[in-house]
XYZ file of C-alpha atoms in Angstrom:
734
model
C 18.060 20.404 -35.130
C 19.843 22.792 -37.489
C 17.766 25.853 -39.033
C 15.440 24.762 -42.035
C 16.737 25.406 -45.449
C 14.810 27.453 -47.790
C 14.552 31.159 -48.455
C 14.798 33.879 -45.769
C 12.153 34.175 -43.213
C 11.313 30.650 -43.698
C 13.683 28.409 -41.486
C 14.147 28.682 -38.047
C 11.168 26.814 -36.709
C 12.824 23.437 -36.943
C 15.047 24.703 -34.159
C 12.255 25.344 -31.842
C 12.758 22.299 -29.347
C 16.248 22.136 -28.875
C 18.122 19.476 -26.545
C 17.484 18.308 -23.103
C 14.396 17.642 -21.082
C 12.809 21.253 -21.483
C 14.306 22.115 -24.949
C 13.896 25.688 -25.085
C 16.040 28.525 -24.764
C 14.286 30.926 -22.254
C 11.262 30.785 -20.055
C 8.063 32.631 -20.604
C 7.227 35.206 -17.857
C 4.312 33.053 -15.974
C 6.478 29.846 -15.742
C 9.130 32.033 -14.149
C 6.552 33.215 -11.613
C 5.129 30.032 -10.675
C 8.593 28.368 -10.388
C 9.240 31.311 -7.939
C 6.175 30.272 -6.241
C 7.314 26.718 -5.831
C 10.747 28.116 -4.524
C 9.214 29.985 -1.917
C 6.533 27.114 -0.825
C 8.815 24.721 0.208
C 11.070 26.411 2.829
C 7.693 28.240 4.101
C 5.815 24.893 4.843
C 8.967 23.538 6.786
C 9.291 26.819 8.979
C 5.308 26.523 9.660
C 5.699 22.951 10.627
C 8.733 24.274 13.149
C 6.499 26.512 14.875
C 3.456 24.301 15.273
C 5.719 21.571 16.692
C 7.492 23.863 19.335
C 7.127 22.330 22.655
C 5.825 24.876 25.701
C 8.885 24.273 27.772
C 8.463 26.432 31.074
C 12.011 27.232 30.741
C 12.645 29.827 27.838
C 16.180 30.769 27.210
C 16.938 33.664 25.203
C 18.559 31.823 22.619
C 14.986 29.802 22.313
C 13.037 33.142 21.952
C 15.314 34.423 19.275
C 14.851 31.195 17.207
C 11.326 31.144 17.779
C 10.917 34.954 16.597
C 13.353 34.370 13.608
C 11.269 31.762 12.314
C 7.984 33.619 12.415
C 9.839 36.470 10.748
C 11.140 34.201 8.054
C 7.510 32.817 7.550
C 6.461 36.537 7.005
C 9.047 37.481 4.734
C 8.396 34.292 2.710
C 4.820 35.207 2.327
C 5.742 38.634 1.152
C 7.717 37.171 -1.483
C 4.721 34.611 -2.428
C 2.035 37.597 -2.505
C 4.127 39.548 -4.838
C 4.334 36.365 -7.085
C 0.483 35.943 -6.801
C -0.314 39.370 -7.537
C 1.889 39.537 -10.862
C 0.046 36.572 -11.995
C -3.330 38.219 -11.081
C -2.312 41.440 -13.163
C -1.613 39.257 -15.997
C -4.789 37.125 -16.094
C -7.850 39.433 -15.383
C -10.314 36.510 -15.315
C -8.779 35.207 -12.364
C -7.475 38.255 -10.745
C -10.158 38.420 -8.015
C -9.768 34.970 -6.905
C -5.953 35.340 -6.722
C -6.211 38.500 -4.936
C -8.395 37.187 -2.087
C -5.929 34.410 -1.706
C -3.084 36.713 -1.686
C -4.879 38.638 1.109
C -5.494 35.626 3.330
C -1.973 34.772 3.041
C -0.705 37.978 3.869
C -3.204 38.252 7.130
C -1.504 34.714 7.868
C 1.876 35.722 7.766
C 1.435 38.821 9.819
C -0.797 36.872 12.279
C 2.287 34.389 12.481
C 4.794 37.276 12.928
C 2.958 38.882 15.756
C 2.461 35.838 17.529
C 6.082 34.900 17.479
C 7.257 38.317 18.391
C 8.459 36.810 22.019
C 12.079 38.277 22.312
C 10.927 40.666 25.228
C 8.892 37.690 26.797
C 10.992 37.450 30.111
C 10.763 41.401 30.580
C 8.131 42.610 32.910
C 6.679 44.889 30.266
C 5.622 41.821 28.486
C 2.996 40.692 30.800
C -0.296 40.297 28.921
C 1.150 39.947 25.774
C -0.510 37.307 23.435
C 2.195 35.017 21.708
C 2.897 31.593 20.691
C 2.843 30.395 24.404
C -0.486 31.692 25.343
C -2.260 31.244 21.966
C -0.942 28.267 20.311
C -4.128 27.642 18.624
C -3.943 31.072 16.817
C -0.523 29.838 15.106
C -2.389 26.684 13.830
C -5.241 28.400 12.341
C -3.326 31.078 10.697
C -0.825 28.274 9.480
C -3.649 26.413 8.054
C -5.302 29.575 6.288
C -1.729 30.258 5.038
C -1.460 26.773 3.306
C -5.021 27.043 2.198
C -4.318 30.343 0.412
C -1.052 29.140 -0.897
C -2.654 26.095 -2.591
C -5.425 27.938 -3.983
C -2.936 30.393 -5.726
C -0.963 27.390 -7.074
C -4.164 25.865 -8.390
C -5.302 28.900 -10.025
C -1.796 29.493 -11.632
C -1.795 26.104 -12.882
C -5.272 26.836 -14.689
C -3.528 29.718 -16.181
C -0.592 27.541 -17.678
C -3.094 24.994 -19.142
C -5.285 27.733 -20.476
C -1.969 29.095 -22.116
C -0.924 25.999 -23.586
C -4.507 25.128 -25.028
C -4.509 28.597 -26.501
C -1.106 28.236 -28.235
C -2.117 24.914 -29.685
C -5.516 26.316 -31.293
C -3.507 29.031 -32.681
C -0.771 26.529 -34.302
C -3.747 24.487 -35.582
C -5.386 27.477 -37.106
C -1.969 28.340 -38.869
C -1.418 24.766 -39.924
C -4.832 24.828 -41.658
C -3.843 27.686 -43.658
C -0.464 26.131 -44.612
C -2.685 23.097 -45.959
C -4.349 25.265 -48.157
C -1.708 27.513 -49.453
C -1.299 27.526 -53.045
C 1.570 30.142 -53.852
C 5.395 30.126 -52.492
C 5.100 33.779 -51.463
C 2.186 33.176 -49.545
C 3.858 29.807 -47.872
C 6.726 31.832 -46.681
C 4.612 34.355 -44.818
C 2.536 31.968 -43.188
C 5.279 29.688 -42.299
C 7.225 32.569 -40.644
C 4.226 33.160 -38.351
C 3.810 29.270 -37.904
C 7.601 29.207 -36.777
C 6.835 32.001 -33.995
C 3.951 30.020 -32.811
C 5.652 26.710 -32.532
C 8.305 28.657 -30.674
C 5.876 29.772 -27.972
C 4.329 26.339 -27.979
C 7.538 24.759 -27.462
C 8.461 26.914 -24.420
C 5.166 26.136 -22.868
C 5.311 22.617 -23.408
C 8.947 22.282 -22.225
C 8.074 24.043 -18.953
C 4.921 21.857 -18.336
C 7.281 18.741 -19.132
C 9.551 19.758 -16.617
C 6.902 20.150 -14.149
C 5.340 16.871 -14.303
C 5.563 14.651 -11.586
C 4.172 11.549 -13.251
C 7.115 9.661 -15.010
C 4.253 8.314 -17.514
C 3.094 11.404 -18.267
C 6.295 12.944 -18.880
C 7.418 10.316 -21.366
C 4.099 10.994 -23.116
C 4.986 14.724 -23.351
C 8.487 14.130 -24.456
C 7.072 11.773 -27.385
C 4.621 14.279 -28.621
C 7.261 16.973 -28.475
C 9.929 14.976 -30.381
C 6.923 14.312 -32.909
C 6.595 18.066 -33.559
C 10.224 18.725 -33.322
C 10.886 16.477 -36.260
C 7.734 17.236 -38.102
C 8.458 20.792 -38.432
C 11.383 20.455 -40.496
C 9.284 17.586 -42.574
C 6.610 19.948 -42.930
C 8.585 22.589 -44.663
C 10.301 20.507 -47.197
C 7.035 18.577 -47.784
C 5.146 21.802 -48.483
C 7.667 23.207 -50.625
C 7.629 19.782 -52.812
C 4.093 19.956 -53.027
C 4.183 23.552 -54.316
C 6.933 22.763 -56.667
C 5.214 19.915 -58.107
C 1.392 20.482 -57.574
C 0.266 17.579 -59.650
C 2.383 14.854 -58.080
C 0.163 12.596 -56.106
C 2.969 11.294 -54.068
C 4.053 14.690 -53.024
C 0.292 15.527 -51.737
C 0.425 12.023 -49.881
C 3.743 12.732 -48.349
C 2.464 16.092 -46.910
C -0.637 15.018 -45.561
C 1.016 12.368 -43.614
C 3.082 14.903 -42.043
C 0.093 17.335 -41.049
C -1.961 14.303 -39.898
C 0.656 13.305 -37.450
C 1.501 16.753 -35.979
C -2.393 17.106 -35.633
C -2.302 13.735 -33.315
C 0.681 15.046 -31.366
C -0.740 18.372 -30.611
C -3.876 16.666 -29.543
C -1.714 14.394 -27.215
C -0.185 17.177 -25.676
C -3.685 18.803 -24.296
C -4.787 15.182 -23.161
C -1.580 15.265 -21.004
C -2.283 18.899 -19.559
C -5.779 18.255 -19.059
C -5.792 14.838 -18.116
C -8.451 13.702 -20.222
C -8.946 12.047 -23.459
C -10.260 14.144 -26.487
C -13.701 12.875 -28.054
C -14.144 10.722 -25.108
C -11.553 7.848 -26.340
C -9.897 5.564 -23.717
C -6.706 4.421 -23.510
C -6.567 0.822 -25.401
C -2.939 -0.031 -25.099
C -2.614 -3.353 -23.402
C -0.612 -4.207 -20.365
C 2.923 -5.364 -20.881
C 4.094 -8.853 -20.000
C 6.838 -7.635 -17.273
C 3.926 -5.285 -15.767
C 1.703 -8.149 -15.739
C 4.018 -10.433 -14.114
C 4.849 -8.026 -11.488
C 1.230 -7.667 -10.355
C 0.716 -11.288 -10.546
C 3.541 -12.167 -8.219
C 2.208 -9.340 -5.707
C -1.187 -11.121 -5.926
C 0.198 -14.487 -5.049
C 2.506 -13.571 -2.359
C -0.422 -11.675 -0.684
C -1.602 -15.292 0.007
C 0.801 -15.496 2.686
C -1.261 -12.685 4.535
C -4.682 -13.524 3.557
C -6.043 -16.670 1.716
C -9.303 -14.969 0.848
C -7.511 -11.953 -0.841
C -8.847 -12.964 -4.180
C -10.724 -15.661 -6.103
C -9.297 -18.822 -7.689
C -10.804 -17.803 -11.078
C -9.274 -14.319 -11.128
C -5.657 -15.725 -10.499
C -6.090 -18.118 -13.298
C -7.469 -15.723 -15.486
C -4.752 -13.286 -14.966
C -2.061 -15.898 -15.714
C -3.772 -16.847 -18.818
C -3.780 -12.885 -20.013
C -0.095 -12.908 -19.438
C 0.608 -16.100 -21.222
C -1.574 -14.870 -24.020
C 0.783 -11.882 -24.604
C 3.839 -14.450 -24.805
C 2.223 -15.316 -28.220
C 3.631 -11.994 -29.632
C 7.024 -13.718 -29.127
C 6.289 -17.478 -30.330
C 4.078 -16.220 -32.960
C 6.956 -13.782 -34.352
C 8.566 -15.054 -37.543
C 11.952 -13.513 -36.267
C 11.924 -15.679 -33.269
C 14.582 -18.379 -32.999
C 13.099 -21.917 -32.755
C 15.344 -22.371 -29.418
C 13.666 -19.207 -27.784
C 10.302 -20.124 -29.023
C 10.533 -23.628 -27.407
C 11.947 -22.447 -24.124
C 9.128 -19.958 -23.676
C 6.331 -22.634 -24.438
C 8.181 -24.754 -21.920
C 8.305 -22.204 -19.367
C 4.723 -21.398 -19.859
C 3.445 -24.746 -19.562
C 5.574 -25.171 -16.390
C 4.059 -21.970 -14.637
C 0.436 -23.010 -15.787
C 1.073 -26.210 -13.984
C 2.503 -24.741 -10.853
C -0.281 -22.216 -10.549
C -2.747 -25.052 -10.682
C -0.718 -26.764 -8.013
C -0.576 -23.594 -6.058
C -4.726 -23.415 -6.335
C -5.016 -27.057 -4.998
C -3.153 -26.126 -1.785
C -4.778 -22.888 -1.454
C -8.149 -24.759 -1.300
C -6.494 -27.170 1.476
C -5.005 -24.190 3.534
C -8.529 -22.647 3.552
C -10.171 -25.750 5.404
C -6.983 -26.818 7.172
C -4.563 -24.484 9.121
C -1.654 -26.881 9.508
C 2.082 -26.020 9.444
C 2.588 -28.848 7.094
C -0.204 -27.046 4.618
C 1.503 -23.612 5.299
C 4.743 -24.841 4.411
C 3.477 -26.405 1.041
C 1.824 -23.305 0.153
C 4.977 -21.113 0.661
C 6.973 -23.852 -1.505
C 4.285 -23.228 -4.205
C 4.539 -19.364 -4.152
C 8.566 -19.810 -4.424
C 8.250 -22.054 -7.397
C 6.053 -20.066 -9.361
C 8.126 -16.867 -8.628
C 11.291 -18.870 -9.757
C 9.591 -19.951 -13.125
C 8.077 -16.545 -13.930
C 11.543 -14.916 -13.119
C 13.047 -17.612 -15.840
C 10.119 -16.495 -18.339
C 11.050 -13.152 -17.869
C 14.924 -13.686 -18.664
C 13.830 -15.605 -21.789
C 11.519 -13.211 -23.234
C 13.948 -10.251 -22.338
C 16.832 -12.377 -24.009
C 14.572 -12.866 -27.112
C 13.456 -9.259 -27.407
C 17.105 -7.698 -26.988
C 19.097 -10.194 -29.038
C 16.356 -9.837 -31.912
C 16.638 -5.781 -31.687
C 20.449 -6.052 -31.360
C 21.001 -8.082 -34.589
C 18.470 -6.020 -36.413
C 20.037 -2.750 -35.404
C 23.652 -4.116 -36.589
C 22.196 -5.448 -39.772
C 20.854 -2.256 -40.659
C 23.458 0.116 -39.191
C 24.896 1.080 -42.745
C 21.140 1.986 -43.979
C 21.967 0.576 -47.595
C 18.203 0.603 -48.446
C 18.078 4.508 -47.467
C 21.194 5.106 -49.945
C 19.505 2.772 -52.609
C 16.468 4.653 -52.454
C 18.184 8.119 -52.789
C 20.262 6.763 -55.761
C 17.347 5.463 -57.678
C 15.485 8.645 -57.026
C 18.190 10.503 -58.839
C 18.527 8.208 -61.451
C 14.640 8.088 -61.919
C 14.630 4.364 -61.939
C 10.809 3.385 -61.041
C 11.628 -0.443 -61.428
C 14.462 -0.210 -59.067
C 12.413 2.060 -56.563
C 9.753 -0.429 -56.475
C 12.194 -3.214 -55.387
C 13.968 -1.105 -52.509
C 10.539 0.458 -51.448
C 9.606 -3.321 -50.817
C 12.807 -4.017 -48.820
C 12.279 -0.879 -46.746
C 8.492 -2.021 -46.157
C 10.210 -5.259 -44.617
C 12.397 -3.415 -42.789
C 9.841 -1.412 -41.238
C 7.840 -4.418 -40.335
C 10.816 -5.984 -38.560
C 11.575 -2.795 -36.458
C 7.644 -2.305 -35.559
C 7.583 -5.893 -34.377
C 10.638 -5.733 -32.390
C 9.616 -2.469 -30.799
C 6.331 -4.461 -29.802
C 8.551 -7.161 -28.098
C 10.784 -4.688 -26.454
C 7.589 -2.889 -24.966
C 6.630 -6.172 -23.054
C 10.188 -6.286 -21.504
C 11.099 -2.809 -21.054
C 10.542 -2.723 -17.267
C 9.332 0.693 -16.607
C 6.249 2.752 -17.781
C 8.344 5.571 -19.368
C 10.236 2.973 -21.502
C 7.035 1.402 -22.564
C 5.821 4.842 -23.784
C 9.145 5.120 -25.750
C 8.964 1.782 -27.259
C 5.302 2.707 -28.496
C 6.634 6.027 -29.617
C 9.259 4.230 -31.677
C 6.960 1.890 -33.351
C 4.614 4.340 -34.479
C 7.583 6.373 -35.605
C 8.939 3.513 -37.779
C 5.423 2.872 -39.118
C 4.682 6.275 -40.326
C 8.096 7.408 -41.496
C 8.843 4.271 -43.606
C 5.589 5.209 -45.447
C 6.598 8.771 -45.981
C 10.138 7.814 -47.078
C 8.477 5.642 -49.811
C 6.188 8.578 -51.040
C 9.069 11.080 -51.050
C 11.405 8.777 -52.732
C 8.831 8.268 -55.549
C 8.386 11.807 -56.044
C 12.016 12.458 -56.427
C 11.883 9.309 -59.023
C 9.115 11.022 -60.959
C 11.273 14.448 -60.754
C 14.941 13.220 -60.714
C 16.317 16.606 -61.323
C 14.017 18.455 -58.472
C 16.576 19.835 -55.829
C 13.559 20.270 -53.257
C 12.248 16.590 -53.756
C 15.741 15.504 -53.014
C 16.264 17.739 -49.973
C 12.548 16.319 -48.668
C 13.819 12.641 -49.235
C 17.013 13.454 -47.394
C 14.963 15.011 -44.311
C 12.905 11.821 -43.914
C 15.913 9.591 -44.112
C 17.457 11.626 -41.434
C 14.295 11.101 -39.504
C 14.635 7.375 -39.981
C 18.216 7.115 -38.865
C 17.736 9.484 -35.699
C 15.021 6.754 -34.729
C 17.352 3.985 -35.355
C 19.796 5.624 -33.154
C 17.502 6.347 -30.411
C 16.241 2.671 -30.550
C 20.026 1.369 -30.129
C 19.967 4.031 -26.729
C 16.739 2.745 -25.659
C 17.734 -1.044 -25.769
C 20.993 -0.070 -23.731
C 18.550 1.294 -21.172
C 16.168 -1.374 -21.370
C 19.098 -3.883 -20.526
C 20.383 -1.586 -17.715
C 17.330 -1.907 -15.966
C 16.726 -5.592 -16.132
C 20.317 -6.185 -15.036
C 20.041 -3.861 -11.847
C 21.942 -0.936 -13.570
C 20.718 2.434 -13.991
C 22.906 3.551 -17.041
C 23.491 7.215 -17.021
C 20.122 8.272 -15.434
C 19.359 7.233 -11.888
C 17.134 8.599 -9.059
C 17.426 12.148 -8.843
C 20.653 12.559 -11.119
C 21.942 12.297 -15.064
C 25.445 11.172 -14.424
C 27.820 11.794 -16.344
C 28.053 12.579 -20.029
C 31.300 13.715 -22.056
C 31.714 17.381 -21.926
C 34.277 19.492 -23.865
C 37.131 21.258 -22.064
C 36.690 19.429 -18.936
C 39.613 16.889 -18.371
C 39.042 16.261 -14.783
C 35.483 14.558 -15.664
C 36.492 12.224 -18.674
C 37.002 9.331 -16.561
C 34.086 10.127 -14.308
C 31.581 7.054 -14.721
C 28.411 6.341 -13.033
C 27.897 4.968 -9.650
C 25.073 2.793 -8.604
C 23.329 4.534 -5.557
C 21.376 2.281 -3.513
C 17.880 3.564 -1.756
C 19.794 4.540 1.515
C 22.048 6.838 -0.512
C 19.233 8.171 -2.425
C 17.349 9.047 0.782
C 20.606 10.779 2.040
C 21.099 12.910 -0.938
C 17.486 14.173 -0.820
C 17.532 14.735 2.888
C 20.748 16.701 2.384
C 19.302 18.553 -0.658
C 16.006 19.523 1.223
C 18.283 21.018 4.008
C 20.298 23.124 1.351
C 16.935 24.309 0.033
C 15.940 25.605 3.499
C 19.200 27.359 3.921
C 18.680 29.183 0.719
C 15.337 30.526 1.933
C 17.024 31.811 5.197
C 19.921 33.469 2.779
C 17.184 35.139 0.725
C 15.582 36.446 3.910
C 18.654 37.914 5.043
C 19.323 39.539 1.701
C 15.952 41.235 1.600
C 16.730 43.010 4.958
C 19.478 45.053 2.962
C 18.331 48.635 1.874
C 21.144 48.724 -0.915
C 20.369 45.494 -2.940
C 23.668 46.467 -5.237
C 25.800 46.208 -2.230
C 28.840 44.140 -3.071
C 28.298 41.602 -0.375
C 24.917 41.321 -1.045
C 25.472 40.573 -4.748
C 27.922 37.895 -3.891
C 25.438 36.616 -1.257
C 22.515 36.355 -4.036
C 24.854 34.795 -6.516
C 25.747 31.989 -3.877
C 22.280 31.512 -2.642
C 21.047 31.121 -6.325
C 23.671 28.843 -7.055
C 22.733 26.705 -3.966
C 19.187 26.502 -4.772
C 20.149 25.302 -8.094
C 21.902 22.289 -6.592
C 18.972 21.627 -4.348
C 16.886 21.420 -7.658
C 19.506 18.725 -8.892
C 18.993 16.594 -6.168
C 15.245 16.482 -7.239
C 16.158 15.834 -10.846
C 15.119 19.322 -11.813
C 16.436 22.764 -12.600
C 19.331 23.845 -15.046
C 21.679 21.395 -13.989
C 21.233 18.181 -15.923
C 24.588 16.454 -15.591
C 27.238 15.716 -12.896
C 29.415 17.951 -15.175
C 26.987 20.923 -15.059
C 26.928 20.103 -11.235
C 30.909 20.526 -10.642
C 31.070 23.217 -12.844
C 28.643 25.131 -10.689
C 30.338 24.236 -7.746
C 33.652 25.539 -8.963
C 31.903 28.862 -9.630
C 30.231 28.792 -6.033
C 33.587 28.329 -4.296
C 35.092 31.033 -6.415
C 32.161 33.368 -5.210
C 32.695 32.588 -1.726
C 36.142 33.617 -2.008
C 35.133 37.070 -3.760
C 32.555 37.219 -0.616
C 35.338 36.755 1.832
C 37.457 39.595 0.244
C 34.557 42.008 0.166
C 33.561 41.331 3.873
C 37.289 41.839 4.685
C 37.166 45.223 2.989
C 34.171 45.838 5.193
C 35.798 44.757 8.407
C 38.191 47.564 8.293
C 35.598 50.212 8.990
C 34.561 48.369 12.146
C 35.729 49.037 15.886
C 38.235 46.255 17.079
C 35.706 43.770 18.891
C 33.326 43.888 16.085
C 36.163 43.207 13.349
C 37.498 40.266 15.327
C 34.157 38.655 15.272
C 33.585 39.183 11.668
C 37.105 37.822 10.926
C 36.386 34.742 12.596
C 33.387 34.008 10.564
C 35.331 34.746 7.341
C 38.058 32.269 8.525
C 35.701 29.534 8.743
C 34.444 30.062 5.220
C 37.648 30.348 3.354
C 38.843 26.700 4.182
C 35.697 25.415 2.888
C 35.862 27.163 -0.214
C 39.380 25.836 -0.878
C 38.034 22.451 0.317
C 35.170 22.374 -2.427
C 37.692 23.580 -5.030
C 39.803 20.501 -4.008
C 36.939 18.164 -4.191
C 35.865 19.091 -7.555
C 39.091 18.780 -9.012
C 39.786 15.274 -7.414
C 39.100 12.396 -9.954
C 36.935 9.791 -8.051
C 37.031 6.608 -10.211
C 33.616 5.030 -10.377
C 32.685 6.978 -7.464
C 30.409 9.443 -8.732
C 27.624 9.244 -5.750
C 30.430 9.866 -3.282
C 31.813 12.996 -5.210
C 28.197 14.566 -5.180
C 27.672 13.555 -1.558
C 30.770 15.377 -0.313
C 29.986 18.460 -2.665
C 26.620 18.865 -1.235
C 27.802 18.700 2.431
C 30.518 21.182 1.695
C 27.920 23.590 -0.086
C 25.450 23.165 2.656
C 28.045 24.220 5.445
C 29.101 27.251 3.286
C 25.355 28.186 2.560
C 24.909 28.068 6.769
C 28.033 30.346 7.014
C 26.630 32.483 4.414
C 23.364 33.282 6.319
C 25.379 33.978 9.402
C 27.561 36.341 7.528
C 24.912 38.336 5.911
C 23.095 38.474 9.313
C 26.389 39.664 10.835
C 27.521 42.020 8.389
C 23.972 43.617 8.399
C 23.831 44.045 12.007
C 27.278 45.733 11.914
C 26.542 48.011 9.036
C 23.614 49.255 11.163
C 25.913 50.172 13.691
C 28.414 52.263 11.668
C 27.712 56.060 11.534
C 25.958 57.459 8.276
C 28.974 58.759 6.938
C 30.704 55.594 7.187
C 27.898 53.346 5.538
C 29.984 52.966 2.305
C 33.105 51.298 1.971
C 35.770 50.865 -0.710
C 35.534 47.721 -2.726
C 38.544 45.265 -2.969
C 40.276 45.233 -6.434
C 39.131 43.017 -9.202
C 42.756 41.413 -8.914
C 42.043 40.752 -5.164
C 38.423 39.475 -5.804
C 39.305 37.021 -8.463
C 42.287 35.662 -6.536
C 40.191 35.293 -3.296
C 42.899 37.094 -1.252
C 42.012 37.878 2.556
C-alpha cells in the first residue's frame, strides 16, 4: 500500500504490512534468534539419530572411526551455536533467564559428553585400552542425546513464550494508542498520536508477520493472514476517516464511518491474540458451521469404514449426519440467485442420496446378522452408489456457486455504482445518493451470499477462512462506503471527505479483485489443479527483466514428486550444517575462501527452506535467481582456492586441484539449467537444480575441510595468500 496522504509525520503506517506472506521489511532480533535455533536443531537431531543407530561392528576401519568422531564433533559444534542463541534470548528476557540458562547448561553438558564418547580415532591403538567410548558405553550416548533433546525443546518452548508475550504487549500498546486517537479533538494532537500509532503498527506487523510464517497449521495461518489484511487496509481508512471527523465534527455519518473502522480493527487485533494464544477471548466458542464439502468428505469416510467394521457407528448417527449436510444445501436452493435448473438438480440429487442411504441402512442391518457373500456384495454396491451420488451433488453445488460468482464479478467489474456514488457526492445530490446507496446495498447482499456459497464448495480449510473474510469485508465495507458517500454529499467541497470515500472504494475494488483470484483457486482445487501454489512451492509469477522465465508455467507434482523434493531438501539442509561446522573451525572468518563458503552455505539453506514452503524465496523465479548467484559464487570460490593452491607443495596442490576440477563443471551445469526454458516442466527444472546444488554443497564441505587442513600445514609466514583479481573472480577463471 502506498504511503498515506496527509501532513508530514502522519503518512507511513499504511505501508506497514507490504506484500507477501510475511509482509515486513526486516526481522525483529528475537525472531532471527529463534529461527537460528530451528536452523541449528534440524541437522543436530539427524546427527544424534545417526549416532544412536550406529551398529556395533566388531571390525572398525579407520574410515568408520573417523566418521563417528566427525558426527560427534558436529553435534558438539551445533550445540555450541544453539547455546549461544539460547543465552542471547535469556539476556533479553530476564523473567525467563534462569530457566533458559539451566536448559542451555544441560545442552552444553550433553554435547560435550557426546563428543567425548565419540572420540574414537585412536581406538585401534594400544594406548586406547580402557577408554570409554560409544562402543563401550552406548547407553551413555543415548542418555546424553535424550538430555540434549529435552533441553533443546525446553529452550524452544520458552522462546515461543517470549514471542507470544511480545505480540500481546505490542497489541496492548496499539489498543491504548487507538483509544487516544478515538478521543482526539484537535488536528495537531491527531498528527502527533497517529505518528506514534504508525510506529506501533510497524512493530506489530513485524511480529505477526514472523508468527504467520512460523505457523504450521494452515487454518491458523489463513486466519492470521485475514486478520493482518484487515489491519493493513484499516490503517489507511483510520487515517482518512479520523481526518474527516476532525474537519466535520458535527457530521453524524462521518462519526459512524470512523467508529466502523475502529471497531473492525479491534476485532482483528483480538483475532490475532486468539490465534497466537490458541484460546478464545471472553470464553467465546467458534460457531462457524461445517461446510458442505467438508461434511460430504467426512460422511463418505464413515460409510466406507463399514467395509472393515459393521459396528463402527449407529444408523441414527449416519442418518443425522446426512440430514445436516442436506440442510446446508438449502443455502443454495433457497437463494434467489440460484437458477431454476440448478435448484431442481440439487433437490433431485439430495432426494436420490437420501433414498440410497436408507437402502444402505437396510443392507447394513442384514449384513450384521447374515455374513454371506451376496450381502457383502450388496453392501459394497450401496456404498459405491452413495459415493457416486455425493460426487454428483458436489459437482452441481460447485457449478452453481462458481457460475454465480463469475457472473456477479463480471457484471460489477466496471464499478458503475461506486463511480455514481462519487459523482453524486461531489454534486451534493442527496436524492441520487439514496438511489445508488440502495443499489450498492443490493450488490453487497449478492456478494455476501455468493461468498457464503463459495465457502461450502471451497474444498480446503484455508479457502473457507478466506471466503468468510471476504464475506465480512463486503458486509462492513459496503456500509462504510455509504456513510462516507453521505458525508461527501453533505459537504461536497470537502477534499478530505472525497479522499475518504476514495479510500473505501479502493478497498471494495481490492476485495472484488481478491474474490476473482479466490474463485480461480477454488476451481483449480476442485478440478485437480493446484494453480500457482502447490505443496512446497509457489510457482511461478511474472517477474521483470527475466526473459528466460516468461514462458514458465506451473507443473503438477504428484505425491511421489513432492516426497522426492522434500527428501532432497532435507539432505541439503544437513549438508549446510556440515559446511557451517567446517567454517567455524577457521580462525580468520574474513578469509576469502570462508566468505565465499559462508555465502554458498547460506544460499543453499535458503533453497532448503524453499522446499518446505518457507524462507525468503517465494517463487520459482526467486529460486532461479538465487541459483544463478550460487553458481557464480561457486566459481569465485574455485578461483580463490586455486590462488591458495599456489602456496602448497606439489602433492597437496594436486589433491586440491582435483577437488576444484570437480566443482567447476557443476557450477557451469547449474548455470546452464537455470538458463534453459522447460515448457510446463517447472517441477523437473526445480528437481534438477536441487540435485546440482546438493552435489555442489557436498563438494563445498570437502573443499573447506581440505583447505583448512592444508592451511594448518603451511609455515606461519605463508599463512596468507594473494587474492585473485576482481576480474578473475567475476569471470570464474581458474
